[in-house]
PDB file of C-alpha atoms and ligand atoms in Angstrom:
ATOM      1  CA  MET S 224     -13.422 -14.609   6.767  1.00  0.00           C
ATOM      2  CA  ARG S 225     -13.606 -11.218   5.865  1.00  0.00           C
ATOM      3  CA  GLN S 226      -9.529  -9.452   5.278  1.00  0.00           C
ATOM      4  CA  ALA S 227      -8.803  -5.675   4.686  1.00  0.00           C
ATOM      5  CA  LEU S 228      -5.937  -5.466   2.475  1.00  0.00           C
ATOM      6  CA  ILE S 229      -4.975  -1.842   3.109  1.00  0.00           C
ATOM      7  CA  SER S 230      -0.999  -0.018   1.426  1.00  0.00           C
ATOM      8  CA  ASP S 231       0.836   2.167   0.678  1.00  0.00           C
ATOM      9  CA  ILE S 232      -0.146   4.576   3.128  1.00  0.00           C
ATOM     10  CA  HIS S 233       2.385   7.414   2.895  1.00  0.00           C
ATOM     11  CA  GLY S 234       2.358   8.907   6.428  1.00  0.00           C
ATOM     12  CA  ASN S 235      -1.058  10.391   5.719  1.00  0.00           C
ATOM     13  CA  LEU S 236      -3.061  10.023   9.186  1.00  0.00           C
ATOM     14  CA  GLU S 237      -6.493  11.848   7.784  1.00  0.00           C
ATOM     15  CA  ALA S 238      -6.704   9.018   4.910  1.00  0.00           C
ATOM     16  CA  LEU S 239      -5.228   6.102   7.595  1.00  0.00           C
ATOM     17  CA  ASN S 240      -8.229   6.794  10.012  1.00  0.00           C
ATOM     18  CA  ALA S 241     -10.988   8.021   7.610  1.00  0.00           C
ATOM     19  CA  VAL S 242      -9.855   3.810   6.287  1.00  0.00           C
ATOM     20  CA  LEU S 243      -9.433   2.670   9.364  1.00  0.00           C
ATOM     21  CA  VAL S 244     -13.387   3.659  10.322  1.00  0.00           C
ATOM     22  CA  ASP S 245     -14.926   1.991   7.145  1.00  0.00           C
ATOM     23  CA  ILE S 246     -13.334  -1.182   7.965  1.00  0.00           C
ATOM     24  CA  ALA S 247     -14.234  -1.432  11.011  1.00  0.00           C
ATOM     25  CA  SER S 248     -17.939  -0.463   9.294  1.00  0.00           C
ATOM     26  CA  GLN S 249     -17.402  -3.789   6.999  1.00  0.00           C
ATOM     27  CA  LYS S 250     -17.334  -6.517   9.325  1.00  0.00           C
ATOM     28  CA  ILE S 251     -13.877  -7.349   9.449  1.00  0.00           C
ATOM     29  CA  ASP S 252     -11.691  -9.730  10.733  1.00  0.00           C
ATOM     30  CA  GLN S 253      -8.630  -9.521  10.378  1.00  0.00           C
ATOM     31  CA  ILE S 254      -5.790  -6.361   8.778  1.00  0.00           C
ATOM     32  CA  ILE S 255      -3.009  -7.344   5.760  1.00  0.00           C
ATOM     33  CA  CYS S 256      -0.308  -4.230   5.208  1.00  0.00           C
ATOM     34  CA  LEU S 257       1.123  -4.361   2.300  1.00  0.00           C
ATOM     35  CA  GLY S 258       4.033  -1.460   3.457  1.00  0.00           C
ATOM     36  CA  ASP S 259       5.329   2.081   2.934  1.00  0.00           C
ATOM     37  CA  ILE S 260       3.893   2.670   5.983  1.00  0.00           C
ATOM     38  CA  VAL S 261       6.017   5.995   5.976  1.00  0.00           C
ATOM     39  CA  GLY S 262       7.818   8.304   2.557  1.00  0.00           C
ATOM     40  CA  TYR S 263       5.685  11.184   0.986  1.00  0.00           C
ATOM     41  CA  GLY S 264       3.698  12.391   4.090  1.00  0.00           C
ATOM     42  CA  PRO S 265       3.498  14.488   7.081  1.00  0.00           C
ATOM     43  CA  ASN S 266       2.558  11.705   9.437  1.00  0.00           C
ATOM     44  CA  PRO S 267       5.091   8.317   9.482  1.00  0.00           C
ATOM     45  CA  CYS S 268       4.992   8.011  13.142  1.00  0.00           C
ATOM     46  CA  GLU S 269       1.610   8.794  14.375  1.00  0.00           C
ATOM     47  CA  CYS S 270       1.012   5.863  11.101  1.00  0.00           C
ATOM     48  CA  LEU S 271       3.502   3.485  12.294  1.00  0.00           C
ATOM     49  CA  ASP S 272       1.493   2.957  15.981  1.00  0.00           C
ATOM     50  CA  LEU S 273      -1.991   2.339  13.971  1.00  0.00           C
ATOM     51  CA  VAL S 274      -0.669  -0.559  12.007  1.00  0.00           C
ATOM     52  CA  MET S 275       1.310  -1.805  15.054  1.00  0.00           C
ATOM     53  CA  LYS S 276      -1.616  -1.432  16.820  1.00  0.00           C
ATOM     54  CA  LYS S 277      -4.504  -2.617  14.214  1.00  0.00           C
ATOM     55  CA  CYS S 278      -2.356  -5.484  11.692  1.00  0.00           C
ATOM     56  CA  LYS S 279      -2.333  -9.091  11.946  1.00  0.00           C
ATOM     57  CA  LEU S 280       0.709  -9.084   9.127  1.00  0.00           C
ATOM     58  CA  THR S 281       2.708  -6.306   7.642  1.00  0.00           C
ATOM     59  CA  ILE S 282       5.611  -6.947   4.723  1.00  0.00           C
ATOM     60  CA  LEU S 283       8.107  -4.019   3.901  1.00  0.00           C
ATOM     61  CA  GLY S 284       7.983  -2.062   1.398  1.00  0.00           C
ATOM     62  CA  ASN S 285      11.034   0.098  -0.434  1.00  0.00           C
ATOM     63  CA  HIS S 286      10.042   3.591   1.491  1.00  0.00           C
ATOM     64  CA  ASP S 287      10.255   1.590   5.147  1.00  0.00           C
ATOM     65  CA  GLN S 288      13.015  -0.182   4.024  1.00  0.00           C
ATOM     66  CA  ALA S 289      14.348   2.707   2.649  1.00  0.00           C
ATOM     67  CA  ALA S 290      14.408   4.729   6.236  1.00  0.00           C
ATOM     68  CA  LEU S 291      16.306   1.800   7.429  1.00  0.00           C
ATOM     69  CA  PHE S 292      18.371   1.609   4.708  1.00  0.00           C
ATOM     70  CA  ASP S 293      20.366   3.460   1.458  1.00  0.00           C
ATOM     71  CA  PRO S 294      17.104   4.442  -0.733  1.00  0.00           C
ATOM     72  CA  ASP S 295      17.420   2.783  -4.241  1.00  0.00           C
ATOM     73  CA  GLY S 296      16.968   4.590  -6.596  1.00  0.00           C
ATOM     74  CA  PHE S 297      14.586   7.470  -4.620  1.00  0.00           C
ATOM     75  CA  ASN S 298      14.059  10.838  -7.049  1.00  0.00           C
ATOM     76  CA  PRO S 299      15.306  14.101  -5.388  1.00  0.00           C
ATOM     77  CA  VAL S 300      11.496  14.568  -3.968  1.00  0.00           C
ATOM     78  CA  ALA S 301      11.083  11.097  -2.342  1.00  0.00           C
ATOM     79  CA  LEU S 302      15.079  11.057  -1.046  1.00  0.00           C
ATOM     80  CA  LYS S 303      14.305  14.527   0.111  1.00  0.00           C
ATOM     81  CA  ALA S 304      11.114  12.971   2.147  1.00  0.00           C
ATOM     82  CA  ILE S 305      12.800   9.953   3.526  1.00  0.00           C
ATOM     83  CA  TYR S 306      15.540  11.555   5.060  1.00  0.00           C
ATOM     84  CA  TRP S 307      13.367  13.730   6.847  1.00  0.00           C
ATOM     85  CA  THR S 308      10.844  11.066   7.842  1.00  0.00           C
ATOM     86  CA  ARG S 309      14.053   9.283   9.583  1.00  0.00           C
ATOM     87  CA  ASP S 310      14.707  12.649  11.246  1.00  0.00           C
ATOM     88  CA  ARG S 311      10.917  12.173  12.559  1.00  0.00           C
ATOM     89  CA  LEU S 312      11.180   8.444  13.562  1.00  0.00           C
ATOM     90  CA  ASP S 313      14.223   9.806  15.518  1.00  0.00           C
ATOM     91  CA  ASP S 314      12.695  13.129  16.882  1.00  0.00           C
ATOM     92  CA  PRO S 315      12.139  12.756  21.038  1.00  0.00           C
ATOM     93  CA  SER S 316       9.361  14.891  19.777  1.00  0.00           C
ATOM     94  CA  THR S 317       6.909  11.655  18.912  1.00  0.00           C
ATOM     95  CA  GLY S 318       7.144  10.318  22.324  1.00  0.00           C
ATOM     96  CA  ARG S 319       9.444   8.050  24.654  1.00  0.00           C
ATOM     97  CA  GLN S 320      12.597   6.460  23.915  1.00  0.00           C
ATOM     98  CA  GLN S 321      10.934   2.947  24.149  1.00  0.00           C
ATOM     99  CA  ALA S 322       7.878   4.266  21.980  1.00  0.00           C
ATOM    100  CA  ILE S 323      10.573   5.400  19.458  1.00  0.00           C
ATOM    101  CA  ASN S 324      12.872   2.142  19.675  1.00  0.00           C
ATOM    102  CA  LYS S 325       9.843  -0.057  18.867  1.00  0.00           C
ATOM    103  CA  ARG S 326       8.611   1.855  15.648  1.00  0.00           C
ATOM    104  CA  TRP S 327      12.233   0.722  14.674  1.00  0.00           C
ATOM    105  CA  ASP S 328      12.461  -2.300  15.560  1.00  0.00           C
ATOM    106  CA  PHE S 329       9.259  -2.751  14.018  1.00  0.00           C
ATOM    107  CA  LEU S 330      10.831  -1.744  10.729  1.00  0.00           C
ATOM    108  CA  SER S 331      13.075  -3.196  10.625  1.00  0.00           C
ATOM    109  CA  GLU S 332      11.698  -6.696  11.704  1.00  0.00           C
ATOM    110  CA  LEU S 333       8.916  -6.447   8.358  1.00  0.00           C
ATOM    111  CA  PRO S 334       9.406  -9.871   6.468  1.00  0.00           C
ATOM    112  CA  LYS S 335       9.678  -8.472   2.813  1.00  0.00           C
ATOM    113  CA  HIS S 336       6.340 -11.461   1.623  1.00  0.00           C
ATOM    114  CA  HIS S 337       4.340 -13.872   3.081  1.00  0.00           C
ATOM    115  CA  SER S 338       2.466 -16.975   1.818  1.00  0.00           C
ATOM    116  CA  GLU S 339      -0.394 -18.665   3.881  1.00  0.00           C
ATOM    117  CA  ASP S 340      -2.201 -21.353   1.725  1.00  0.00           C
ATOM    118  CA  LYS S 341      -3.004 -19.995  -1.585  1.00  0.00           C
ATOM    119  CA  PHE S 342      -2.196 -16.151  -1.020  1.00  0.00           C
ATOM    120  CA  LEU S 343       0.747 -14.225  -1.512  1.00  0.00           C
ATOM    121  CA  TYR S 344       1.602 -11.135  -0.005  1.00  0.00           C
ATOM    122  CA  VAL S 345       4.008  -8.800  -1.539  1.00  0.00           C
ATOM    123  CA  HIS S 346       4.758  -4.884  -1.377  1.00  0.00           C
ATOM    124  CA  GLY S 347       5.658  -5.073  -5.399  1.00  0.00           C
ATOM    125  CA  SER S 348       5.563  -8.431  -7.228  1.00  0.00           C
ATOM    126  CA  PRO S 349       6.253 -11.865  -6.775  1.00  0.00           C
ATOM    127  CA  ARG S 350       9.461 -11.258  -8.677  1.00  0.00           C
ATOM    128  CA  ASP S 351      11.206  -8.827  -6.532  1.00  0.00           C
ATOM    129  CA  PRO S 352       8.719  -8.043  -3.206  1.00  0.00           C
ATOM    130  CA  THR S 353       9.613  -5.009  -2.408  1.00  0.00           C
ATOM    131  CA  ASN S 354      10.734  -2.669  -5.874  1.00  0.00           C
ATOM    132  CA  GLU S 355       9.599  -4.555  -9.354  1.00  0.00           C
ATOM    133  CA  TYR S 356       6.437  -2.002  -9.811  1.00  0.00           C
ATOM    134  CA  VAL S 357       3.767  -4.299 -12.161  1.00  0.00           C
ATOM    135  CA  PHE S 358       1.740  -0.989 -13.751  1.00  0.00           C
ATOM    136  CA  PRO S 359      -1.507  -1.626 -15.661  1.00  0.00           C
ATOM    137  CA  GLU S 360       0.555  -1.407 -18.754  1.00  0.00           C
ATOM    138  CA  THR S 361       2.380  -4.210 -17.786  1.00  0.00           C
ATOM    139  CA  VAL S 362       0.720  -6.638 -19.553  1.00  0.00           C
ATOM    140  CA  TYR S 363       2.055  -5.791 -23.233  1.00  0.00           C
ATOM    141  CA  ASP S 364       4.895  -7.773 -21.828  1.00  0.00           C
ATOM    142  CA  ARG S 365       4.170 -10.975 -22.434  1.00  0.00           C
ATOM    143  CA  ALA S 366       7.148 -12.587 -20.741  1.00  0.00           C
ATOM    144  CA  LYS S 367       7.528 -10.557 -18.181  1.00  0.00           C
ATOM    145  CA  MET S 368       3.597 -11.370 -17.108  1.00  0.00           C
ATOM    146  CA  ASN S 369       4.286 -15.004 -17.567  1.00  0.00           C
ATOM    147  CA  SER S 370       7.302 -15.095 -15.216  1.00  0.00           C
ATOM    148  CA  MET S 371       5.286 -13.811 -12.178  1.00  0.00           C
ATOM    149  CA  PHE S 372       2.801 -15.974 -13.136  1.00  0.00           C
ATOM    150  CA  ASP S 373       5.239 -18.399 -12.539  1.00  0.00           C
ATOM    151  CA  ARG S 374       6.096 -17.269  -9.585  1.00  0.00           C
ATOM    152  CA  VAL S 375       2.371 -17.239  -8.006  1.00  0.00           C
ATOM    153  CA  SER S 376       0.455 -20.291  -6.314  1.00  0.00           C
ATOM    154  CA  GLN S 377      -3.490 -18.777  -6.665  1.00  0.00           C
ATOM    155  CA  TYR S 378      -2.813 -15.305  -6.230  1.00  0.00           C
ATOM    156  CA  CYS S 379      -1.078 -13.039  -4.750  1.00  0.00           C
ATOM    157  CA  PHE S 380      -1.976  -9.480  -3.645  1.00  0.00           C
ATOM    158  CA  GLN S 381       0.093  -6.369  -4.039  1.00  0.00           C
ATOM    159  CA  GLY S 382       0.963  -2.524  -3.590  1.00  0.00           C
ATOM    160  CA  HIS S 383       3.578   0.068  -5.249  1.00  0.00           C
ATOM    161  CA  THR S 384       1.767   1.151  -7.934  1.00  0.00           C
ATOM    162  CA  HIS S 385      -0.898   3.117  -5.844  1.00  0.00           C
ATOM    163  CA  MET S 386      -2.921   1.874  -8.854  1.00  0.00           C
ATOM    164  CA  PRO S 387      -5.403  -0.799  -8.086  1.00  0.00           C
ATOM    165  CA  GLY S 388      -6.872  -3.563  -9.478  1.00  0.00           C
ATOM    166  CA  VAL S 389      -6.887  -7.299 -11.153  1.00  0.00           C
ATOM    167  CA  PHE S 390      -3.856  -8.906 -13.243  1.00  0.00           C
ATOM    168  CA  THR S 391      -5.546 -11.954 -15.001  1.00  0.00           C
ATOM    169  CA  THR S 392      -3.533 -14.483 -17.359  1.00  0.00           C
ATOM    170  CA  GLU S 393      -5.352 -13.474 -19.978  1.00  0.00           C
ATOM    171  CA  LEU S 394      -3.248 -10.192 -19.386  1.00  0.00           C
ATOM    172  CA  GLU S 395      -5.920  -8.201 -18.658  1.00  0.00           C
ATOM    173  CA  PHE S 396      -5.652  -4.938 -16.153  1.00  0.00           C
ATOM    174  CA  ILE S 397      -9.087  -4.329 -14.715  1.00  0.00           C
ATOM    175  CA  GLU S 398      -9.487  -1.612 -13.187  1.00  0.00           C
ATOM    176  CA  PRO S 399     -11.990  -1.610 -10.026  1.00  0.00           C
ATOM    177  CA  ALA S 400     -15.059   0.850 -12.016  1.00  0.00           C
ATOM    178  CA  ASP S 401     -14.991  -1.417 -15.104  1.00  0.00           C
ATOM    179  CA  CYS S 402     -15.547  -4.023 -12.424  1.00  0.00           C
ATOM    180  CA  ASN S 403     -18.337  -2.398 -10.449  1.00  0.00           C
ATOM    181  CA  TYR S 404     -15.561  -2.382  -7.592  1.00  0.00           C
ATOM    182  CA  GLN S 405     -15.940  -6.393  -7.235  1.00  0.00           C
ATOM    183  CA  TYR S 406     -13.704  -9.365  -8.668  1.00  0.00           C
ATOM    184  CA  PRO S 407     -14.518 -12.571  -8.495  1.00  0.00           C
ATOM    185  CA  LEU S 408     -11.886 -15.154  -6.865  1.00  0.00           C
ATOM    186  CA  GLY S 409     -12.313 -18.499  -9.597  1.00  0.00           C
ATOM    187  CA  ARG S 410     -10.299 -21.254 -10.854  1.00  0.00           C
ATOM    188  CA  GLU S 411      -7.733 -18.685 -12.655  1.00  0.00           C
ATOM    189  CA  LYS S 412      -4.268 -17.038 -11.360  1.00  0.00           C
ATOM    190  CA  LEU S 413      -5.185 -13.361 -10.460  1.00  0.00           C
ATOM    191  CA  MET S 414      -3.023 -10.802  -9.508  1.00  0.00           C
ATOM    192  CA  ILE S 415      -4.405  -7.899  -7.234  1.00  0.00           C
ATOM    193  CA  ASN S 416      -3.376  -4.025  -6.463  1.00  0.00           C
ATOM    194  CA  VAL S 417      -4.771  -3.422  -3.484  1.00  0.00           C
ATOM    195  CA  GLY S 418      -4.498   0.495  -4.007  1.00  0.00           C
ATOM    196  CA  SER S 419      -3.563   2.800  -1.986  1.00  0.00           C
ATOM    197  CA  VAL S 420      -4.350   4.135   0.670  1.00  0.00           C
ATOM    198  CA  GLY S 421      -2.268   7.554   1.538  1.00  0.00           C
ATOM    199  CA  GLN S 422      -1.398   8.878  -1.981  1.00  0.00           C
ATOM    200  CA  PRO S 423      -3.904   7.278  -4.650  1.00  0.00           C
ATOM    201  CA  ARG S 424      -2.773   7.463  -8.143  1.00  0.00           C
ATOM    202  CA  ASP S 425      -5.607   5.963 -10.588  1.00  0.00           C
ATOM    203  CA  GLU S 426      -7.211   9.820 -10.613  1.00  0.00           C
ATOM    204  CA  ASP S 427      -9.288   9.193  -8.028  1.00  0.00           C
ATOM    205  CA  SER S 428      -8.436  10.852  -5.417  1.00  0.00           C
ATOM    206  CA  ARG S 429     -10.520   8.595  -2.174  1.00  0.00           C
ATOM    207  CA  SER S 430      -8.347   6.351  -0.132  1.00  0.00           C
ATOM    208  CA  CYS S 431      -8.310   3.295  -1.902  1.00  0.00           C
ATOM    209  CA  TYR S 432      -7.850  -0.489   0.366  1.00  0.00           C
ATOM    210  CA  THR S 433      -9.121  -4.553  -0.631  1.00  0.00           C
ATOM    211  CA  ILE S 434     -11.729  -6.676   1.142  1.00  0.00           C
ATOM    212  CA  LEU S 435     -11.635 -10.057   0.654  1.00  0.00           C
ATOM    213  CA  ASP S 436     -14.233 -12.582   1.364  1.00  0.00           C
ATOM    214  CA  THR S 437     -13.323 -16.475   0.910  1.00  0.00           C
ATOM    215  CA  ASP S 438     -16.566 -17.127   1.811  1.00  0.00           C
ATOM    216  CA  GLU S 439     -18.041 -14.862  -0.746  1.00  0.00           C
ATOM    217  CA  ASN S 440     -15.302 -15.904  -2.961  1.00  0.00           C
ATOM    218  CA  LYS S 441     -14.288 -12.155  -3.781  1.00  0.00           C
ATOM    219  CA  VAL S 442     -12.067  -9.434  -3.863  1.00  0.00           C
ATOM    220  CA  PHE S 443     -13.912  -5.223  -3.240  1.00  0.00           C
ATOM    221  CA  PHE S 444     -12.535  -3.235  -3.640  1.00  0.00           C
ATOM    222  CA  ARG S 445     -13.356  -0.270  -1.476  1.00  0.00           C
ATOM    223  CA  ARG S 446     -13.080   3.807  -1.743  1.00  0.00           C
ATOM    224  CA  VAL S 447     -12.863   6.522   1.030  1.00  0.00           C
ATOM    225  CA  GLU S 448     -13.492   9.497   1.244  1.00  0.00           C
ATOM    226  CA  TYR S 449     -10.861  11.502   3.914  1.00  0.00           C
ATOM    227  CA  ASP S 450     -10.177  15.923   4.882  1.00  0.00           C
ATOM    228  CA  ILE S 451      -7.161  16.056   1.630  1.00  0.00           C
ATOM    229  CA  GLU S 452      -6.662  19.747   2.730  1.00  0.00           C
ATOM    230  CA  THR S 453      -5.738  18.823   6.073  1.00  0.00           C
ATOM    231  CA  THR S 454      -3.068  16.634   5.159  1.00  0.00           C
ATOM    232  CA  ILE S 455      -2.085  19.149   2.710  1.00  0.00           C
ATOM    233  CA  ALA S 456      -1.961  22.289   4.849  1.00  0.00           C
ATOM    234  CA  LYS S 457       0.576  19.743   6.690  1.00  0.00           C
ATOM    235  CA  ILE S 458       3.142  19.247   4.202  1.00  0.00           C
ATOM    236  CA  TYR S 459       3.017  22.536   3.193  1.00  0.00           C
ATOM    237  CA  ALA S 460       3.982  22.954   6.945  1.00  0.00           C
ATOM    238  CA  GLU S 461       7.413  20.750   5.897  1.00  0.00           C
ATOM    239  CA  ALA S 462       9.849  22.272   4.056  1.00  0.00           C
ATOM    240  CA  ASP S 463      11.341  18.764   3.309  1.00  0.00           C
ATOM    241  CA  LEU S 464       7.845  17.581   1.999  1.00  0.00           C
ATOM    242  CA  ASP S 465       8.054  19.217  -1.221  1.00  0.00           C
ATOM    243  CA  ASN S 466       4.551  20.879  -2.037  1.00  0.00           C
ATOM    244  CA  MET S 467       3.190  18.842  -4.840  1.00  0.00           C
ATOM    245  CA  LEU S 468       3.551  16.108  -2.578  1.00  0.00           C
ATOM    246  CA  GLY S 469       0.002  18.072  -1.352  1.00  0.00           C
ATOM    247  CA  ASP S 470      -1.183  19.164  -4.690  1.00  0.00           C
ATOM    248  CA  ARG S 471      -1.189  15.808  -6.342  1.00  0.00           C
ATOM    249  CA  LEU S 472      -3.786  14.302  -3.033  1.00  0.00           C
ATOM    250  CA  ARG S 473      -5.659  16.485  -4.445  1.00  0.00           C
ATOM    251  CA  THR S 474      -6.257  15.134  -7.948  1.00  0.00           C
ATOM    252  CA  GLY S 475      -4.751  11.529  -6.535  1.00  0.00           C
ATOM    253  CA  ARG S 476      -1.866  11.632  -9.209  1.00  0.00           C
TER     254      ARG S 476
HETATM  255 ZN1   ZN Y 502       3.893   3.815  -2.432  1.00  0.00          ZN
END
């Protein structure tokens, strides 16, 4: 079975469309989304519609949750963007009332985590599936790493930091470029960050997603070019979406 894992789309329709085209060329059986469909980006409704249509399973992200409830720990830029996103989700110009209700219902029913045999799927971390960050430098916090791995039966897939790579129980973080964009699934427990479709932050501006191949027992990290300037122009055109949300797409930070 070949499963595509996408995460942190953040309303970036050009990036999501480019990733879906790449997925279509990769003999994928099913797509799983690890959350943050909305927030920051200019096309929350369109991205929700595509995720609802294409993904077999979707996990709740902290921005999806913030669209529904009061945001917790958001900086002013993220806060302004999520209030704008709420207004978009209620905007009658985005579709019939039925379509608007369907998006809200979908968001409000998303699970925070899901396990299927040896695989655990979360947005943040195995300890706090929605909000906790596992950054590359978290490997220096042995107690935190051990406590997270204690909650993983074998492999955990996650997003949230927008920094793809593999965390090992040896307390290493392996970036995709350092493992030729593929990593074998052995006996060791692993936490695998699948990267971000719509707002990469590892200084590679290309969209990122991951393929889990259970026949080859490997994960593959994919990078996909998309029309960044179109997304940036849409962000610049919305007063409530800070220009830096566009600028950062160019540098992948
Ligand atoms: Zn995110």
